[in-house]
mmCIF file with all atom_site columns, C-alpha atoms in Angstrom:
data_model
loop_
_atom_site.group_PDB
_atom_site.id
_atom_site.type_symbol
_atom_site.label_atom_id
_atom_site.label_alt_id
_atom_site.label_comp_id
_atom_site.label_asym_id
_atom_site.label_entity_id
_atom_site.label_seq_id
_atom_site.pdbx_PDB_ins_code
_atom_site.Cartn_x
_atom_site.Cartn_y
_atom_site.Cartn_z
_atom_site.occupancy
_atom_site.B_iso_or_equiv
_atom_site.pdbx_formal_charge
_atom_site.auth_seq_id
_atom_site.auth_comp_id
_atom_site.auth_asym_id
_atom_site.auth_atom_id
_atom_site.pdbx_PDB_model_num
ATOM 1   C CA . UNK V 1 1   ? -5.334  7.729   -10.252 1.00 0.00 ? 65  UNK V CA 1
ATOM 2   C CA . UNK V 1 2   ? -2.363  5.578   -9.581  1.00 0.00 ? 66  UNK V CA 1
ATOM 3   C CA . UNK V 1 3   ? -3.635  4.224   -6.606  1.00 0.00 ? 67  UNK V CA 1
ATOM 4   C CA . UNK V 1 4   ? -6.604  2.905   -8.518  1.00 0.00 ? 68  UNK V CA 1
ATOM 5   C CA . UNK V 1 5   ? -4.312  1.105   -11.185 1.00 0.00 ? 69  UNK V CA 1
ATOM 6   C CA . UNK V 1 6   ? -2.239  -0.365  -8.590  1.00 0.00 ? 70  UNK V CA 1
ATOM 7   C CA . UNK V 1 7   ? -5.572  -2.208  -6.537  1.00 0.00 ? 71  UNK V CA 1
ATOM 8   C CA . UNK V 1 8   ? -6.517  -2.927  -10.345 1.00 0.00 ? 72  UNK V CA 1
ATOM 9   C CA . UNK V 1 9   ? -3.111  -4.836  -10.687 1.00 0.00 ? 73  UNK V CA 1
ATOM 10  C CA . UNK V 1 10  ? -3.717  -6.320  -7.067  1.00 0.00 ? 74  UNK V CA 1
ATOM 11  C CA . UNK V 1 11  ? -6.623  -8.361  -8.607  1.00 0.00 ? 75  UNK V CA 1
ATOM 12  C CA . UNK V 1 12  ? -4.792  -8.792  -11.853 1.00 0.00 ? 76  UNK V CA 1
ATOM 13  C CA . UNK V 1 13  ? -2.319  -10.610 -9.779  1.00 0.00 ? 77  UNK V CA 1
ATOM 14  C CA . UNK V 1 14  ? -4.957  -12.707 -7.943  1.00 0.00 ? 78  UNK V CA 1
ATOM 15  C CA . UNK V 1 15  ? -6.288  -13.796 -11.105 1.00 0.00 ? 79  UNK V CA 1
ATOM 16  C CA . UNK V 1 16  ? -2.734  -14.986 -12.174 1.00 0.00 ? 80  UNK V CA 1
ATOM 17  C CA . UNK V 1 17  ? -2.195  -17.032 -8.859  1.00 0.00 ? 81  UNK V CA 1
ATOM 18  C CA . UNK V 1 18  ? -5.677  -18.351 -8.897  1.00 0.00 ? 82  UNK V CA 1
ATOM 19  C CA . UNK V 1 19  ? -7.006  -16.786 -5.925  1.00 0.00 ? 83  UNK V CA 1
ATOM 20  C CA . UNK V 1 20  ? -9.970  -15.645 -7.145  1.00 0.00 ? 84  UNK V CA 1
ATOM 21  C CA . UNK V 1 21  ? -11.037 -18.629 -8.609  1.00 0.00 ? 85  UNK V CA 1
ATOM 22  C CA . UNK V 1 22  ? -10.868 -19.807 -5.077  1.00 0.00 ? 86  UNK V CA 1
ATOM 23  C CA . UNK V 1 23  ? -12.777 -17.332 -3.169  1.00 0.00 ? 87  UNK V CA 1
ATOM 24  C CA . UNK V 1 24  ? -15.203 -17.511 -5.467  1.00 0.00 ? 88  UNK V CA 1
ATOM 25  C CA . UNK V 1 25  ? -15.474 -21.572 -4.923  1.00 0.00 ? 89  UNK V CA 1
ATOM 26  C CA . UNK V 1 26  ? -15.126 -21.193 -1.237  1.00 0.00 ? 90  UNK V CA 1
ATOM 27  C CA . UNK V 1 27  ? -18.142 -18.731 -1.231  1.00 0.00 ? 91  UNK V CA 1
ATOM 28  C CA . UNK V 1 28  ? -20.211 -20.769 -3.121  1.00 0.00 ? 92  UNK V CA 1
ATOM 29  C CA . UNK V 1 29  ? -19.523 -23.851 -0.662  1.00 0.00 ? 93  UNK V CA 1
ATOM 30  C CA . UNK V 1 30  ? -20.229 -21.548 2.379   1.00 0.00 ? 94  UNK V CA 1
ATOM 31  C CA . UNK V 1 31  ? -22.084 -18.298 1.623   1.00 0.00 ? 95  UNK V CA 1
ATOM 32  C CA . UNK V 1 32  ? -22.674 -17.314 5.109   1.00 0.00 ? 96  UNK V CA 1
ATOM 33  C CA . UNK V 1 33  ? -18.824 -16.048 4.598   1.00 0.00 ? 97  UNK V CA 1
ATOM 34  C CA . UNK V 1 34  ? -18.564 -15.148 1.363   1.00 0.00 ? 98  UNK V CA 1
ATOM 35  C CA . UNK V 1 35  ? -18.228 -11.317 2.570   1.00 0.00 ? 99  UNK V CA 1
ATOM 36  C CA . UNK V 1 36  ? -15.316 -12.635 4.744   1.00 0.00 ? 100 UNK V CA 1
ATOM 37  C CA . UNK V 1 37  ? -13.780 -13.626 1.507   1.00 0.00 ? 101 UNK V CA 1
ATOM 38  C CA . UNK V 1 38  ? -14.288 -10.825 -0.392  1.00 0.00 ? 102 UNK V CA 1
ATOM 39  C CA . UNK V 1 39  ? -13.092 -8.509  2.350   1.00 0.00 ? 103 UNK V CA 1
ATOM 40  C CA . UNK V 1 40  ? -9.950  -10.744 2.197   1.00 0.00 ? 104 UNK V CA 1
ATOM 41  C CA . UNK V 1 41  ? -9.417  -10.455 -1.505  1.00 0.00 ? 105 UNK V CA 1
ATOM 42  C CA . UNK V 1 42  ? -10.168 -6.750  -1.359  1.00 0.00 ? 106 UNK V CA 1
ATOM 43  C CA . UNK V 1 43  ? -7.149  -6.123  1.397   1.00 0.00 ? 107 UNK V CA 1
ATOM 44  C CA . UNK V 1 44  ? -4.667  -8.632  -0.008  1.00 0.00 ? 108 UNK V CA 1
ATOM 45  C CA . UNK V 1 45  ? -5.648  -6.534  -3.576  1.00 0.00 ? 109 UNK V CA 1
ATOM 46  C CA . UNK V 1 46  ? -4.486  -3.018  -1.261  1.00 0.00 ? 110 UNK V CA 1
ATOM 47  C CA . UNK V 1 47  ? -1.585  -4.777  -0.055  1.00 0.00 ? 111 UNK V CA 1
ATOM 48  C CA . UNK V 1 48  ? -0.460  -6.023  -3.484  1.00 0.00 ? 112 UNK V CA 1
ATOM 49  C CA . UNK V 1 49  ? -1.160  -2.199  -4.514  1.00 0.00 ? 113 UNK V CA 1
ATOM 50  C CA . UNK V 1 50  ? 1.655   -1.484  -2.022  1.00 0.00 ? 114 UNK V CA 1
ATOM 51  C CA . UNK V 1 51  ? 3.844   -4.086  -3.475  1.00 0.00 ? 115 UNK V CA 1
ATOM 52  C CA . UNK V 1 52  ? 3.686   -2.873  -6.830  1.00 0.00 ? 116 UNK V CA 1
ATOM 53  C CA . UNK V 1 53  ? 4.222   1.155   -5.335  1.00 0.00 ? 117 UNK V CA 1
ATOM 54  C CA . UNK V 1 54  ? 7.341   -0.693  -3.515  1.00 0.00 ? 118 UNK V CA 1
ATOM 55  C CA . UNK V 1 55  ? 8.978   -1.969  -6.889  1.00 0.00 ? 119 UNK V CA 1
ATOM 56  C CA . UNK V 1 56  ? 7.470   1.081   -9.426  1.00 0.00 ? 120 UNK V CA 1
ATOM 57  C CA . UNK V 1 57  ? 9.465   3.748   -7.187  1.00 0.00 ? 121 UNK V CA 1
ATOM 58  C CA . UNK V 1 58  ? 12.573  1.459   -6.596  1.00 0.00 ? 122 UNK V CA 1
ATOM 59  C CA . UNK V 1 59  ? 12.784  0.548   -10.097 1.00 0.00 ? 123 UNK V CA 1
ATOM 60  C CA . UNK V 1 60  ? 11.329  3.399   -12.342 1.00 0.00 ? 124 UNK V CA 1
ATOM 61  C CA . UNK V 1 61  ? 11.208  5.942   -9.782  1.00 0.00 ? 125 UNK V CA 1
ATOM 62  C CA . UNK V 1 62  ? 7.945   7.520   -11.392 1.00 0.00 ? 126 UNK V CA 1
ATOM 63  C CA . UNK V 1 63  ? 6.122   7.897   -8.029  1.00 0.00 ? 127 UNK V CA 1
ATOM 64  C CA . UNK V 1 64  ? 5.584   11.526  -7.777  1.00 0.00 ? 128 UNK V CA 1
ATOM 65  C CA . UNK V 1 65  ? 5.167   13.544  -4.458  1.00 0.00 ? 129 UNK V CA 1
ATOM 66  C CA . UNK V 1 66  ? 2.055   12.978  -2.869  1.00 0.00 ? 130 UNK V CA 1
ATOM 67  C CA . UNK V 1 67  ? 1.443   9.628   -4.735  1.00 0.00 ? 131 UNK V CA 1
ATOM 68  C CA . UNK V 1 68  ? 1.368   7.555   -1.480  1.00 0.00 ? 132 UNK V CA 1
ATOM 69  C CA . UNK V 1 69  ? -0.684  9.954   0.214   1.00 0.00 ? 133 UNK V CA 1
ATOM 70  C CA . UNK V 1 70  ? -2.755  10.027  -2.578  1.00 0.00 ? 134 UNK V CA 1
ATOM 71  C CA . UNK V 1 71  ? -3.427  5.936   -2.596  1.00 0.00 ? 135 UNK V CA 1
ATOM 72  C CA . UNK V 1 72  ? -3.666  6.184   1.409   1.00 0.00 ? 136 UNK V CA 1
ATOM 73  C CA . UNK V 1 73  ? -6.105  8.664   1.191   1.00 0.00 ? 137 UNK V CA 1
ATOM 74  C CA . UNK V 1 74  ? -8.365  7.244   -1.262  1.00 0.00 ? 138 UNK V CA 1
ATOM 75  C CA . UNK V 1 75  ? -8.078  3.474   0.908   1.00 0.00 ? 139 UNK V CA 1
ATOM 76  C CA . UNK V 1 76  ? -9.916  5.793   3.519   1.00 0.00 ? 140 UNK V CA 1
ATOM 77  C CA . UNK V 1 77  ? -12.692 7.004   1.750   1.00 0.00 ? 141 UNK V CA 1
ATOM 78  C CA . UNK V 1 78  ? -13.484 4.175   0.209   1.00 0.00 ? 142 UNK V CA 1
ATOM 79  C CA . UNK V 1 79  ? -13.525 2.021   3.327   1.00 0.00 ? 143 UNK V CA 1
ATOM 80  C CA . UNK V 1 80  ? -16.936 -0.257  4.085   1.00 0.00 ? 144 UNK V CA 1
ATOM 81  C CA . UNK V 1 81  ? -17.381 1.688   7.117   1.00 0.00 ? 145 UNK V CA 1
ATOM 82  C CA . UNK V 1 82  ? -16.588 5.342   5.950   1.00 0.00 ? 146 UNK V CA 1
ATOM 83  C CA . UNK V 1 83  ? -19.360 4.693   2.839   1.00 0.00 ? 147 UNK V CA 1
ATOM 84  C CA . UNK V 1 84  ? -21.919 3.366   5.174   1.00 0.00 ? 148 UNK V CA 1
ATOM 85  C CA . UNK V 1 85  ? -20.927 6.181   7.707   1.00 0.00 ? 149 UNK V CA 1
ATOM 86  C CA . UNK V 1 86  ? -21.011 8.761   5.104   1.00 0.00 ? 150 UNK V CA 1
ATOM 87  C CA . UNK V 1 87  ? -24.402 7.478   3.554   1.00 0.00 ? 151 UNK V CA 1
ATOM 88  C CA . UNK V 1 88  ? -25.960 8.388   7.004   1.00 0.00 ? 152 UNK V CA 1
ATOM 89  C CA . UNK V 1 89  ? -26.106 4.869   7.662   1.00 0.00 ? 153 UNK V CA 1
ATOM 90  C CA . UNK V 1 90  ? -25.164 2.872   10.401  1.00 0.00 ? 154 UNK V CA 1
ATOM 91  C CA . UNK V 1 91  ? -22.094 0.465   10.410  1.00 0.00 ? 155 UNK V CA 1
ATOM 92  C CA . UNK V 1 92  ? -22.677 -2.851  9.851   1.00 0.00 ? 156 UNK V CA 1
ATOM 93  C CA . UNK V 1 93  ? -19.628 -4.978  10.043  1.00 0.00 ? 157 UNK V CA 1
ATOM 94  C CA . UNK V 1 94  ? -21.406 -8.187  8.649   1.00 0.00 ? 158 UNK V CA 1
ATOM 95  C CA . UNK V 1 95  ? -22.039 -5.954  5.411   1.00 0.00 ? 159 UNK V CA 1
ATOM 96  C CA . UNK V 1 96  ? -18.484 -5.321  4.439   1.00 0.00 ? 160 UNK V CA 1
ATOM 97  C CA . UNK V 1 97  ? -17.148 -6.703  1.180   1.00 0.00 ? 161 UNK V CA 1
ATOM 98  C CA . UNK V 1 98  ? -13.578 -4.410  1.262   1.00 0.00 ? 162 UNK V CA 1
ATOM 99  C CA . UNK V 1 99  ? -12.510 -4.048  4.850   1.00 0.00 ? 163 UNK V CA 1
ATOM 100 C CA . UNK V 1 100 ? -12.654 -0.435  6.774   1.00 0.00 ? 164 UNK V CA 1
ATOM 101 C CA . UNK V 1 101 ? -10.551 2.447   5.522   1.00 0.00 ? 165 UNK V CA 1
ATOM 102 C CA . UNK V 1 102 ? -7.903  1.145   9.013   1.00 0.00 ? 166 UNK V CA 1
ATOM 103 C CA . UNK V 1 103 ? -7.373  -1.742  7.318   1.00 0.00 ? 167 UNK V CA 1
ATOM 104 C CA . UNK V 1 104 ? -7.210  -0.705  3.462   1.00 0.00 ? 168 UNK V CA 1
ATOM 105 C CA . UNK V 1 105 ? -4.563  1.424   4.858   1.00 0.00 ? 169 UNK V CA 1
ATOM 106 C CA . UNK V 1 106 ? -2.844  -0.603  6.682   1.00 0.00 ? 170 UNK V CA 1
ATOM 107 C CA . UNK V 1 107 ? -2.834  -3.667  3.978   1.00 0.00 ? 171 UNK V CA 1
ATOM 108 C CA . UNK V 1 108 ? -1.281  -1.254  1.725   1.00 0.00 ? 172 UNK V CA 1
ATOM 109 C CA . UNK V 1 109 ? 1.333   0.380   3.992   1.00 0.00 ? 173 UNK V CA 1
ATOM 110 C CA . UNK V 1 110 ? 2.212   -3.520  4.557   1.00 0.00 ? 174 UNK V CA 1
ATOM 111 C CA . UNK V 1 111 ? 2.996   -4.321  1.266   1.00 0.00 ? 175 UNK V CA 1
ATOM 112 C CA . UNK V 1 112 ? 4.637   -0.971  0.484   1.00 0.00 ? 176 UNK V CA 1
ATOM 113 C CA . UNK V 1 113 ? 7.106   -1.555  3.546   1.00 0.00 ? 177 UNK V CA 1
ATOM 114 C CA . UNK V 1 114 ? 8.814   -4.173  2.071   1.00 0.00 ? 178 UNK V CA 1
ATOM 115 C CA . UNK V 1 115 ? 7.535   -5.242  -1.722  1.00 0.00 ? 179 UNK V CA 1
ATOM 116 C CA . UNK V 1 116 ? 7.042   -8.867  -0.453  1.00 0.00 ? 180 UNK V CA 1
ATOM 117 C CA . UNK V 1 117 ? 3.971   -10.622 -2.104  1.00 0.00 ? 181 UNK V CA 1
ATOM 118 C CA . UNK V 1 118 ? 4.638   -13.209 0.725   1.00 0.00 ? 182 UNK V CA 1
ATOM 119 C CA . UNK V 1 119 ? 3.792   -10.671 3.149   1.00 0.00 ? 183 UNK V CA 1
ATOM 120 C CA . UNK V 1 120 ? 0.024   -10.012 1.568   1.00 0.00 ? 184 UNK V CA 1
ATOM 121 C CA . UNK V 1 121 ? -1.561  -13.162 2.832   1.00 0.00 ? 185 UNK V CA 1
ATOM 122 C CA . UNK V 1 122 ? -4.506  -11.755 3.904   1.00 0.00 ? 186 UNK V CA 1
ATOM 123 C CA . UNK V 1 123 ? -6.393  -15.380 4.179   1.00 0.00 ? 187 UNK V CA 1
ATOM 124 C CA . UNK V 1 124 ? -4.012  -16.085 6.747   1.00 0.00 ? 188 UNK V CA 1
ATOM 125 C CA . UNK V 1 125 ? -3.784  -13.368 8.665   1.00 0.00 ? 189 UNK V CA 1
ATOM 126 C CA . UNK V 1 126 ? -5.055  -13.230 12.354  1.00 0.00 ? 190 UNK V CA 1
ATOM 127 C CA . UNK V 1 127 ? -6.255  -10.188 11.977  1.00 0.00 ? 191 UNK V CA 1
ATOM 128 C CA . UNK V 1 128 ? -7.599  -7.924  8.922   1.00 0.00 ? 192 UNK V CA 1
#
């Protein structure tokens, strides 16, 4: 359940820094990649969950054993290619609007590592 609440505060943080508000613009002016976008958003929100695990355990402490398995394990199953995989579907890249269950994972290992917002720029990024 945590990990839910912390992607939840992932996208409450866009919404503070205006990022939304962007991708949203940006896949209006170019809709061919609006999924690109939204995959973006939806991996900087995992990554931003990882921040927020970061500070809640160094600060409160009130993770409780398992908790990070718990959040790593649900970024699996809900992964764009694990749904379409486990809908007996194949996987279609182009569909994806959250990223595969590698890359939720890893987004939110990355911002766990550390607790750097800085390090959660997904648009940016090389590679998801």
């Amino acid at each position: 359940m945590k990990a839910n609440v912390a992607h939840e505060y992932g996208h409450h943080v866009q919404n503070v820094l205006g990022t939304n508000a962007k991708v949203q613009a940006a896949s209006r002016k170019n809709p061919k990649k609006a999924n690109q976008y939204s995959v973006a958003l939806e991996l900087q929100a995992d990554c931003f969950a990882g921040v927020w695990a970061h500070h809640s355990q160094q600060g409160k402490g009130w993770l409780e054993a398992g908790d990070i398995e718990e959040a790593l394990n649900a970024a699996a199953q809900i992964g764009d290619d694990t749904l379409q995989r486990n809908a007996g579907r194949g996987v279609v890249p182009e569909s994806f609007t959250h990223g595969t269950s590698d890359q939720r994972q890893r987004w939110f290992k990355r911002g766990l590592a550390q607790g750097n917002v800085q390090d959660c720029d997904t648009f940016a990024a090389r590679q998801l």
